[in-house]
GROMACS .gro file of C-alpha atoms in nm:
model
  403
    1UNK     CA    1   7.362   8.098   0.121
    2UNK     CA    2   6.987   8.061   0.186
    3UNK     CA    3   6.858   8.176   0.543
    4UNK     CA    4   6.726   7.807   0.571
    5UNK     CA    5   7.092   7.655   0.460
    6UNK     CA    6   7.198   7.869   0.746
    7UNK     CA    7   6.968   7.749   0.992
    8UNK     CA    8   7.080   7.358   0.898
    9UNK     CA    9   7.423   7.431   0.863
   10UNK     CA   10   7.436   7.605   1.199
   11UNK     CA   11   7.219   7.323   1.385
   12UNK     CA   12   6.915   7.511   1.441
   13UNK     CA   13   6.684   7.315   1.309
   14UNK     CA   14   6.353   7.195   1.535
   15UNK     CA   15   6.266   6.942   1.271
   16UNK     CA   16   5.866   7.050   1.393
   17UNK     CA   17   5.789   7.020   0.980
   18UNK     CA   18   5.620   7.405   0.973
   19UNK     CA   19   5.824   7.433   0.707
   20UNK     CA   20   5.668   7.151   0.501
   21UNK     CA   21   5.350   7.209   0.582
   22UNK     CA   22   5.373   7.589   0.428
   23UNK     CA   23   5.573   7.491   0.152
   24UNK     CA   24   5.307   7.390  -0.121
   25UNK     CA   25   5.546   7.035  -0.176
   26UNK     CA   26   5.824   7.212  -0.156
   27UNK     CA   27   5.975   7.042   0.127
   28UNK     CA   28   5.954   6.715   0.285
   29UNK     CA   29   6.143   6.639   0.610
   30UNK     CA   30   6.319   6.324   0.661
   31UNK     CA   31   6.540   6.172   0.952
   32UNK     CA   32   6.909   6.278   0.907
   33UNK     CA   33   7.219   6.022   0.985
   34UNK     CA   34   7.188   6.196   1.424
   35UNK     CA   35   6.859   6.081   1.438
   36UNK     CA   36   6.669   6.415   1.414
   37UNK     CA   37   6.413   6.546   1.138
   38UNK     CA   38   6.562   6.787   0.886
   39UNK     CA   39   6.376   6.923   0.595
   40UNK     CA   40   6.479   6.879   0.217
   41UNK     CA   41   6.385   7.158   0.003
   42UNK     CA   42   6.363   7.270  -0.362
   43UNK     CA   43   6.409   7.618  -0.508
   44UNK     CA   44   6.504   7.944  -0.295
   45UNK     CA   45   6.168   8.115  -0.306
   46UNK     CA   46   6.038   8.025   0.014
   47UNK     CA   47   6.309   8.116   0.208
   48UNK     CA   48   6.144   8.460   0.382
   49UNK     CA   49   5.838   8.246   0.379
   50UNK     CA   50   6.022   7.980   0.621
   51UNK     CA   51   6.232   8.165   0.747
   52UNK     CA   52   5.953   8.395   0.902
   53UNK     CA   53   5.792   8.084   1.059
   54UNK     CA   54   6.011   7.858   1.184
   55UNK     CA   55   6.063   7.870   1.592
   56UNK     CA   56   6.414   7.738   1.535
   57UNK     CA   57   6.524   8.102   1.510
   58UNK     CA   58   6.192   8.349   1.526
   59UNK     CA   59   6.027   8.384   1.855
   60UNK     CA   60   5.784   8.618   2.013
   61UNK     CA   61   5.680   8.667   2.313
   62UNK     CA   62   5.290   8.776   2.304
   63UNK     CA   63   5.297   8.723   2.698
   64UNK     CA   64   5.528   9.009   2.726
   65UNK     CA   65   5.373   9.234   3.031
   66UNK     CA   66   5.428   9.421   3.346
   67UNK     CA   67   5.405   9.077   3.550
   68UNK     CA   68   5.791   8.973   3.460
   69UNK     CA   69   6.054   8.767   3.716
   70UNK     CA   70   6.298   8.527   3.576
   71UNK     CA   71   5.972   8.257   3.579
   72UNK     CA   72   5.844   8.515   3.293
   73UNK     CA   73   5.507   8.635   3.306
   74UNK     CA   74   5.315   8.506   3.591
   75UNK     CA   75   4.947   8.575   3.748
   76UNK     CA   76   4.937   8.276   3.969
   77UNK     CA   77   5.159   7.995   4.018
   78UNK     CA   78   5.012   7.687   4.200
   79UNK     CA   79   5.081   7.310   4.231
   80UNK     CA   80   4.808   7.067   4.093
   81UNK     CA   81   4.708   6.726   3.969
   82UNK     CA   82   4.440   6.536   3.793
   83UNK     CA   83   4.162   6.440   4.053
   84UNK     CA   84   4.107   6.135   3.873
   85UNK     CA   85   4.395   5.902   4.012
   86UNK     CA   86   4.403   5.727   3.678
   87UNK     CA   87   4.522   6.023   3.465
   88UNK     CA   88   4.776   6.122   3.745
   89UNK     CA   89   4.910   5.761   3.762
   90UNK     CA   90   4.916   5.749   3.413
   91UNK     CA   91   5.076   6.007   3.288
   92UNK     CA   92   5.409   6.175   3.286
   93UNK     CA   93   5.343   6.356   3.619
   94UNK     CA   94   5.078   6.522   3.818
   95UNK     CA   95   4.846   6.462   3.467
   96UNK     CA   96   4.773   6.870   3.516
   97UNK     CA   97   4.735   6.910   3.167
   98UNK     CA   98   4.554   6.590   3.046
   99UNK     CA   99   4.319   6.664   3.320
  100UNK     CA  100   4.251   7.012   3.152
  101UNK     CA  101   4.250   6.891   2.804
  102UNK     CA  102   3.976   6.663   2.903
  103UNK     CA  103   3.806   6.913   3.109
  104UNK     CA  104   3.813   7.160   2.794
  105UNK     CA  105   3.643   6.845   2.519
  106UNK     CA  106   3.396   6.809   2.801
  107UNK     CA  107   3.268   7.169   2.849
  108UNK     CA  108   3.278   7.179   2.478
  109UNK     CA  109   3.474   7.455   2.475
  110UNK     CA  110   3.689   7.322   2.233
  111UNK     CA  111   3.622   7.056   1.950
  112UNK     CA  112   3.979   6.863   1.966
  113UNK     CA  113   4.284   6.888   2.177
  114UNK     CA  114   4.605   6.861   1.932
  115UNK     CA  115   4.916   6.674   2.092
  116UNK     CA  116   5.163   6.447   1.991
  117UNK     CA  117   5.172   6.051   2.088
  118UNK     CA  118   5.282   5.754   1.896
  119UNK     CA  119   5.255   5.679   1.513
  120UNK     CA  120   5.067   5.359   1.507
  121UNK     CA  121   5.229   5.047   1.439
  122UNK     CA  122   5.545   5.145   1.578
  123UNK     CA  123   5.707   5.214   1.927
  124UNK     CA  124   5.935   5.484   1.807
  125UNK     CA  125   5.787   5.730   1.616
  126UNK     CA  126   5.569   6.009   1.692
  127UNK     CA  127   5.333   6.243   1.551
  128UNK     CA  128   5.029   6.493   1.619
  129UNK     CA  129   4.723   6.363   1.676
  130UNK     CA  130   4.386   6.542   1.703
  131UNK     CA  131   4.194   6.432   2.038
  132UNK     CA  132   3.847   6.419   2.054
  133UNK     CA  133   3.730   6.249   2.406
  134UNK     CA  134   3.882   6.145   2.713
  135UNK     CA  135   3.981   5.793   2.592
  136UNK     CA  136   4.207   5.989   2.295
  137UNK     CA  137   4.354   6.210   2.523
  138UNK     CA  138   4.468   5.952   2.779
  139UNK     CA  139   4.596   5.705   2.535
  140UNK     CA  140   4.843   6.006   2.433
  141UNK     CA  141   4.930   6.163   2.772
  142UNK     CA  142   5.292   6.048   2.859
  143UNK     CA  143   5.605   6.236   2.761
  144UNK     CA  144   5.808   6.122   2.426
  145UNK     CA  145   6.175   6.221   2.497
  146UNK     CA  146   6.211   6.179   2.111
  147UNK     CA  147   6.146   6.425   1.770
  148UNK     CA  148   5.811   6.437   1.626
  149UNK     CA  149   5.631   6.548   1.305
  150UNK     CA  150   5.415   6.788   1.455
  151UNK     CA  151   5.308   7.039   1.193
  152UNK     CA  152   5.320   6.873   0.889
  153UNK     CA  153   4.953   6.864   0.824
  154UNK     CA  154   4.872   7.116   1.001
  155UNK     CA  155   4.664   7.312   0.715
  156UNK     CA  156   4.520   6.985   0.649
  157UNK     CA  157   4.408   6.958   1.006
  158UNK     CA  158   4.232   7.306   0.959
  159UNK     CA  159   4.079   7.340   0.667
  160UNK     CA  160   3.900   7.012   0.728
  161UNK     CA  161   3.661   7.170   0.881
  162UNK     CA  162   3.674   7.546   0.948
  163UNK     CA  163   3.439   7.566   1.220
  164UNK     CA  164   3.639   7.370   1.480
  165UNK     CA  165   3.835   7.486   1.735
  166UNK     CA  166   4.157   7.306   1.936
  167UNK     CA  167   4.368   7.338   2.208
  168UNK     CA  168   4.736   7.275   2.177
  169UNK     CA  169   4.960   7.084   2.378
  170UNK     CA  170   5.325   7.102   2.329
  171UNK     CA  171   5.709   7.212   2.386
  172UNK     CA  172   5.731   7.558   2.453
  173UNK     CA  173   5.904   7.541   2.102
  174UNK     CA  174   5.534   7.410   1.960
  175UNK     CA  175   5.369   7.650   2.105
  176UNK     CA  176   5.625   7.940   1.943
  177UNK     CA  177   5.618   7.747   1.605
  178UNK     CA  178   5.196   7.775   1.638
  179UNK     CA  179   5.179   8.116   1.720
  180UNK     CA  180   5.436   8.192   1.423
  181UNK     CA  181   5.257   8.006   1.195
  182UNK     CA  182   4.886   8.190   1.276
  183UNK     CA  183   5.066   8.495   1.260
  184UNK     CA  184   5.181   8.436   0.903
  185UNK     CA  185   4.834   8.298   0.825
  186UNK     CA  186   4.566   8.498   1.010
  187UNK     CA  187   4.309   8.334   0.831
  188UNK     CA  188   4.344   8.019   1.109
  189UNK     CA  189   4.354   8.262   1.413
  190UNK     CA  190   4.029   8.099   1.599
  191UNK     CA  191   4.128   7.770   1.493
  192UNK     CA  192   4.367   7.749   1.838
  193UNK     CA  193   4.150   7.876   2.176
  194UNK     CA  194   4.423   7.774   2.452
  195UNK     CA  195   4.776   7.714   2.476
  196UNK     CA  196   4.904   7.449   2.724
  197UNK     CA  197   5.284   7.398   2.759
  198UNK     CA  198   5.542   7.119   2.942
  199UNK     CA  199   5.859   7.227   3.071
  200UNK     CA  200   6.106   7.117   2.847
  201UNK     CA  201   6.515   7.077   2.885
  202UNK     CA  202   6.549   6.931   2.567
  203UNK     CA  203   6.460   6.694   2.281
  204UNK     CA  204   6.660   6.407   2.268
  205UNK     CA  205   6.720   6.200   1.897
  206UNK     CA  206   6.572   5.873   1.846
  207UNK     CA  207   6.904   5.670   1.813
  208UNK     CA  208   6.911   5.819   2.224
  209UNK     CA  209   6.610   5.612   2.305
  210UNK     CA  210   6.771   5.363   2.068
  211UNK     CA  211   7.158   5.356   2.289
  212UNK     CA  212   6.884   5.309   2.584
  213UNK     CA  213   6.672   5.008   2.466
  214UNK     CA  214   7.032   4.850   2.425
  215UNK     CA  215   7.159   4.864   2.751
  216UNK     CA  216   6.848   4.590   2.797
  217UNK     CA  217   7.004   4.309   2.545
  218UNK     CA  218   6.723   4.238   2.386
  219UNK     CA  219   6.776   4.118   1.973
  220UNK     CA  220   6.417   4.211   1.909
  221UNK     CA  221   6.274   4.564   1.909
  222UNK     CA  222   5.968   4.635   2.166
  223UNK     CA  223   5.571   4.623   2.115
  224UNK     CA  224   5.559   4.957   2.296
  225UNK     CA  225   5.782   5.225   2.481
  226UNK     CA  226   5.640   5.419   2.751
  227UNK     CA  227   5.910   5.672   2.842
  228UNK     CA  228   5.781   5.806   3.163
  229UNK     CA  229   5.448   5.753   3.370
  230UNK     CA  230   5.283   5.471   3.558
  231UNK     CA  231   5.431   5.612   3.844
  232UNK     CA  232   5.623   5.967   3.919
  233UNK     CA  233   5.855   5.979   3.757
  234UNK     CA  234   5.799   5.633   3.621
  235UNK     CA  235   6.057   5.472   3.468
  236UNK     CA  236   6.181   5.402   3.082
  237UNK     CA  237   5.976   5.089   3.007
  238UNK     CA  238   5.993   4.879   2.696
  239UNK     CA  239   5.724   4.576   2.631
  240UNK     CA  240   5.842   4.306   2.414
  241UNK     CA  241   5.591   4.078   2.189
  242UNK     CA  242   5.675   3.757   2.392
  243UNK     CA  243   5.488   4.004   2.733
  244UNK     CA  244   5.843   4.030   2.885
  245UNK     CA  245   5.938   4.398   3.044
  246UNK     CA  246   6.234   4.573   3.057
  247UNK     CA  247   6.285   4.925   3.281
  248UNK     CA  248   6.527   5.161   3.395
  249UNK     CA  249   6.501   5.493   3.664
  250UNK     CA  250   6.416   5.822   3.496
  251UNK     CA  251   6.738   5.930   3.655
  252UNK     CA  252   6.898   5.617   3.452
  253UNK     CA  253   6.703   5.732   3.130
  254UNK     CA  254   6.715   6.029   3.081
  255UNK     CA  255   6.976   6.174   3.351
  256UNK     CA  256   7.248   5.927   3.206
  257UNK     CA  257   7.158   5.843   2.812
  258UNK     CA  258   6.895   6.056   2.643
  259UNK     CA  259   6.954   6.421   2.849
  260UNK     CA  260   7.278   6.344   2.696
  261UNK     CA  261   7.190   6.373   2.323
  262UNK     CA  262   7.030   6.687   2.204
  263UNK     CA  263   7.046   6.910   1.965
  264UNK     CA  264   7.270   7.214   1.959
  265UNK     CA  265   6.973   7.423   1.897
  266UNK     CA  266   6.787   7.292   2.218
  267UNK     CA  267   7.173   7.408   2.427
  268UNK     CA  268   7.106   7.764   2.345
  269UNK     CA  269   6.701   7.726   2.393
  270UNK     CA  270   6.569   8.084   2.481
  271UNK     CA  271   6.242   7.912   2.636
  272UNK     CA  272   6.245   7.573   2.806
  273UNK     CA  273   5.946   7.713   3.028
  274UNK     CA  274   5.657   7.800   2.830
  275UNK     CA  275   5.660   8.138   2.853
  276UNK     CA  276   5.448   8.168   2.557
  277UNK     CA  277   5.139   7.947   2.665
  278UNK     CA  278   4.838   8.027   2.852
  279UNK     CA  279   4.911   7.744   3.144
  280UNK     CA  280   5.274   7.616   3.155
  281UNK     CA  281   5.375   7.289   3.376
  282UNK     CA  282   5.657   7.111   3.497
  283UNK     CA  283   5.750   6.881   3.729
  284UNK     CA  284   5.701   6.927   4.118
  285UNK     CA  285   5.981   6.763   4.225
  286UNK     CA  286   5.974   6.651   4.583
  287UNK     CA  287   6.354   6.859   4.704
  288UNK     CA  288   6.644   6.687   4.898
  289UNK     CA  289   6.917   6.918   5.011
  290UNK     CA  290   6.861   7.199   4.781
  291UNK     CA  291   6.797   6.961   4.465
  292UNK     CA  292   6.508   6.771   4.291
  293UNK     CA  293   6.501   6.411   4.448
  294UNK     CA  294   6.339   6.137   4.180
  295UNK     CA  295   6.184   5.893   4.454
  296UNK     CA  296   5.894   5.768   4.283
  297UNK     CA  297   5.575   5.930   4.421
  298UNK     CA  298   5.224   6.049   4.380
  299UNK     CA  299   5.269   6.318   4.135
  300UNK     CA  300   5.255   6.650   4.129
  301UNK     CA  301   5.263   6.957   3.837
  302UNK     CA  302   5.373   7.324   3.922
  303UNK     CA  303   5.128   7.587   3.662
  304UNK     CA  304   5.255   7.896   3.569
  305UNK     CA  305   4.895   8.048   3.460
  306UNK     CA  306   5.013   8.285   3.226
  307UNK     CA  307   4.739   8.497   3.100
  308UNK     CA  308   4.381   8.628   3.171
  309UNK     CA  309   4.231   8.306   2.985
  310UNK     CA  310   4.475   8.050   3.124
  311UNK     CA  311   4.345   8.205   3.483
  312UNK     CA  312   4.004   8.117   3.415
  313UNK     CA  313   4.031   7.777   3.299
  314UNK     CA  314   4.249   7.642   3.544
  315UNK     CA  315   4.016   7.785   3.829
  316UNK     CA  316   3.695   7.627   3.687
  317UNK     CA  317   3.882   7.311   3.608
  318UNK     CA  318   3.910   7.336   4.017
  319UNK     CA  319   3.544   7.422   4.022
  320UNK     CA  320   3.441   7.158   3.851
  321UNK     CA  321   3.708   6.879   4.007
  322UNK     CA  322   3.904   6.831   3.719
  323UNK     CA  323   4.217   6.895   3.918
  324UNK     CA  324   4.323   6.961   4.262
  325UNK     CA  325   4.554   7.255   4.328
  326UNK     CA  326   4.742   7.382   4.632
  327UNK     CA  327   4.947   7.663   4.704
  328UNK     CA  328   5.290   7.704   4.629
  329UNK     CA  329   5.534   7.994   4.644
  330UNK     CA  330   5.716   8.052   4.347
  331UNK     CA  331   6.037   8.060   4.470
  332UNK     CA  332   6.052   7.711   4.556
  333UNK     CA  333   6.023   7.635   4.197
  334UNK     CA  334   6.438   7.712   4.141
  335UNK     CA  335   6.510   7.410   4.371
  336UNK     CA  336   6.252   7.183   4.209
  337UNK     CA  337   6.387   7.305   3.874
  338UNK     CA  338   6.753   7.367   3.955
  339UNK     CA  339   6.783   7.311   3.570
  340UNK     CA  340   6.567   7.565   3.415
  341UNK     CA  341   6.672   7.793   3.660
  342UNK     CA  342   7.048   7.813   3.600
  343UNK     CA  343   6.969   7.769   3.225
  344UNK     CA  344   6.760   8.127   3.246
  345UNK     CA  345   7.064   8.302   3.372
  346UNK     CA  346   7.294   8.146   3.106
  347UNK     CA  347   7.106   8.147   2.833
  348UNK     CA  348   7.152   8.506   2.748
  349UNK     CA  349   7.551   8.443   2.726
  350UNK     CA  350   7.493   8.118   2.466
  351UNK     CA  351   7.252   8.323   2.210
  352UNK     CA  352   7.522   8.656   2.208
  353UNK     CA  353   7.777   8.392   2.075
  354UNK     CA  354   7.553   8.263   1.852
  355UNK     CA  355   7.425   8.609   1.748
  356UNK     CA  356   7.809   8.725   1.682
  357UNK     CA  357   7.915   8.411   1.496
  358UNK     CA  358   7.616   8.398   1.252
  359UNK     CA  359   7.523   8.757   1.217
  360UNK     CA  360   7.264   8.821   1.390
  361UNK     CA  361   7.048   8.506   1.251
  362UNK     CA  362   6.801   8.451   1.584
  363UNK     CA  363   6.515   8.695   1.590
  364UNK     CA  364   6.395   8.608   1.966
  365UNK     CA  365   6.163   8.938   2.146
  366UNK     CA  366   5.992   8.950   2.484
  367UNK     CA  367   6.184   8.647   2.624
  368UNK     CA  368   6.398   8.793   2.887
  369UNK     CA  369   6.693   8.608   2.868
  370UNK     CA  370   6.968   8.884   2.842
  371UNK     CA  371   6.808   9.094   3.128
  372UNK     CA  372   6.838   8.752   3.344
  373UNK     CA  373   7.217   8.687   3.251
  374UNK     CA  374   7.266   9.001   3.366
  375UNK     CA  375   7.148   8.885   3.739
  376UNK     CA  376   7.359   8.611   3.704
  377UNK     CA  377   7.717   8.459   3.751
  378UNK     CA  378   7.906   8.699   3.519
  379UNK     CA  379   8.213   8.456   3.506
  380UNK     CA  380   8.006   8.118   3.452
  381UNK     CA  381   7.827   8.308   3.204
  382UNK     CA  382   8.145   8.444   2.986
  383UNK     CA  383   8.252   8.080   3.039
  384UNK     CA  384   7.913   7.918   2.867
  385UNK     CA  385   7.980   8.198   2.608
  386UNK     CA  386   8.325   8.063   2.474
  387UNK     CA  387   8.196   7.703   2.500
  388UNK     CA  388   7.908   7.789   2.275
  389UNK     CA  389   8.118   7.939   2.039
  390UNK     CA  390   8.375   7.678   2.059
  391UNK     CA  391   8.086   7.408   2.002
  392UNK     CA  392   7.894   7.601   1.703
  393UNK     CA  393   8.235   7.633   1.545
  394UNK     CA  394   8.328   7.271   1.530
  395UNK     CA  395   7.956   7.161   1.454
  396UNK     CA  396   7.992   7.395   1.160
  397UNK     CA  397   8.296   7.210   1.012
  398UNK     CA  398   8.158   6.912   1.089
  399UNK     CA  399   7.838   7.002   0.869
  400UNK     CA  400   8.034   7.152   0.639
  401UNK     CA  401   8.277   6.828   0.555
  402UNK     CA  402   7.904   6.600   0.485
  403UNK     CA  403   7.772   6.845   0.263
   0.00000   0.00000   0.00000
């Protein structure tokens, strides 16, 4: 078996289309029967090619350094948001990272900022877009809790013009499959200056946001889907062409309907916290005994600034009143991401059973996970082992019974 039949039959799979855009025609991805995108491919021979590449089961930590806690690598964690109440209404949060993506086209520091948003003409679908001004990046600020073609055209993107430069906005996944991908091809190295990242606890499939437009009872599908924003956290808002609105809480969303429908390889994720990136953000939730309370509110991003360049854009961002920051101590950040947190200490435990049961398949360095599990609940975490197993077992059978 192929290393990439083993990476579909065992669910591991990003559907982030590196693998098309590196294949020569080779492969095309298309959306498979759980709503996901899953690439098709012809002939064995670019199977160390992909396989090299593809974040679904190669990361590396480049981040790696003497500044470690279970957070990862940190110089300076602070909490922020976009001085320009717009972009902080507006988007999914505090609007941190919009505010620096605009801040960074600008100072002309970069040419484009490359991020995903919605395909045009639909309200479902998304892909990356290259950003140019402030009016680009703002009308593609807000989360999508859905799959994307991301790196499809990437080398088309590039070699358009070899001069530009880009920052890149994306799942701490997007930021490993980038760095993967200029590591294989060193030729693009200066295309991508800074890495921005969102906290991510997963990557629901588009029949999710489907099962949640349903609950509204509405025969026709929307105009437009915001999933988040317009508020903190904003709620799951669909438009319909007669003007009419439907909405539900984020809690209702995503808490009850698409946090519910991910894929196995997002369970055993080694890096929901953009440990990769050069600035990495999340949510600031506001706490309520000892857990993040949704309440809408004026909203607010944690940053993680990772590295020496991530340091000095976020503080002249501040200079130049891009964003407002304030201090925060970092070990509030396991209450306002109860989540993340108890996912770090587990994690470890999920990728040994997936390790043992595939042979080894996930090549993951610098990450940190099994020296966290270790600090953790040894029980809960021999627990979330068998249940891993257990699940990749019967997900394995199931593939195996539609091939």
């Amino acid at each position: 078996m192929t290393k990439i039949a083993e990476i579909i039959k065992n669910d591991l799979c990003l559907g982030c289309g590196l693998c098309e855009a590196v294949s020569q025609g080779k492969c095309r991805m298309h959306l498979n029967r759980k709503g996901f995108y899953e690439p098709e491919i012809t002939g064995t021979e670019l199977d160390d090619k992909i396989s090299r590449v593809c974040p679904g089961i190669t990361i590396q930590n480049r981040n790696y350094g003497k500044h470690l806690s279970i957070w990862g690598n940190v110089l300076q964690v602070s909490n922020a948001w976009a001085a320009d109440d717009n972009i902080r209404r507006q988007s999914s949060s505090g609007g941190v990272t919009s505010a620096l993506a605009v801040y960074l086209l600008e100072s002309r520091q970069v040419d484009g900022v490359l991020h995903v948003g919605v395909q045009e003409g639909t309200y479902l679908y998304n892909k990356l877009y290259v950003s140019r001004n402030r009016n680009d990046v703002l009308a593609r600020n807000a989360s999508r809790y859905a799959p994307a073609e991301v790196f499809n055209h990437i080398i088309d993107i590039f070699v358009a013009d070899q001069q530009e430069t880009f920052a890149f906005i994306g799942k701490p996944c997007d930021i490993a499959a980038m760095q993967n991908f200029i590591a294989a091809y060193p030729e693009y190295k200066h295309k991508v200056k800074y890495y921005l990242a969102i906290f991510c606890a997963g990557m629901p499939s588009y029949k999710a946001t489907e099962k949640a437009l349903a609950t509204f009872n509405k025969k026709e599908k929307p105009r437009s889907l915001r999933y988040r924003g317009d508020g903190w956290p904003g709620y799951f808002t669909a438009t319909y062409q007669d003007g009419t609105s439907c909405r539900m809480t984020y809690n209702e969303s995503w808490g009850k309907i698409l946090g519910r429908d991910l894929g196995f390889r997002c369970k055993i994720c080694p890096d929901g916290i953009g440990l990769l990136a050069d600035i990495a953000s999340g949510d600031s939730w506001n706490t309520k005994d000892g857990y993040p309370d949704f309440t809408e509110a004026d909203g607010k991003n944690f940053c993680f600034i990772r590295t020496d360049k991530g340091l000095k854009l976020f503080k002249e961002a501040e200079e130049k009143g891009y964003i407002v920051t304030e201090s925060l101590n970092v070990n509030e950040i396991q209450y306002m991401q109860r989540y993340q947190y108890d996912r770090r200490h587990l994690v470890g435990w999920r990728i040994a059973a997936v390790q043992c049961l595939t042979g080894g398949i996930l090549d993951y360095h610098g990450l940190g996970f099994y020296r966290t599990a270790l600090k953790g609940n040894m029980a809960r975490g021999i627990k979330d082992a068998l249940g891993t197993a257990k699940r990749l077992i019967k997900l394995r059978g199931n593939n195996g019974k539609q091939q």
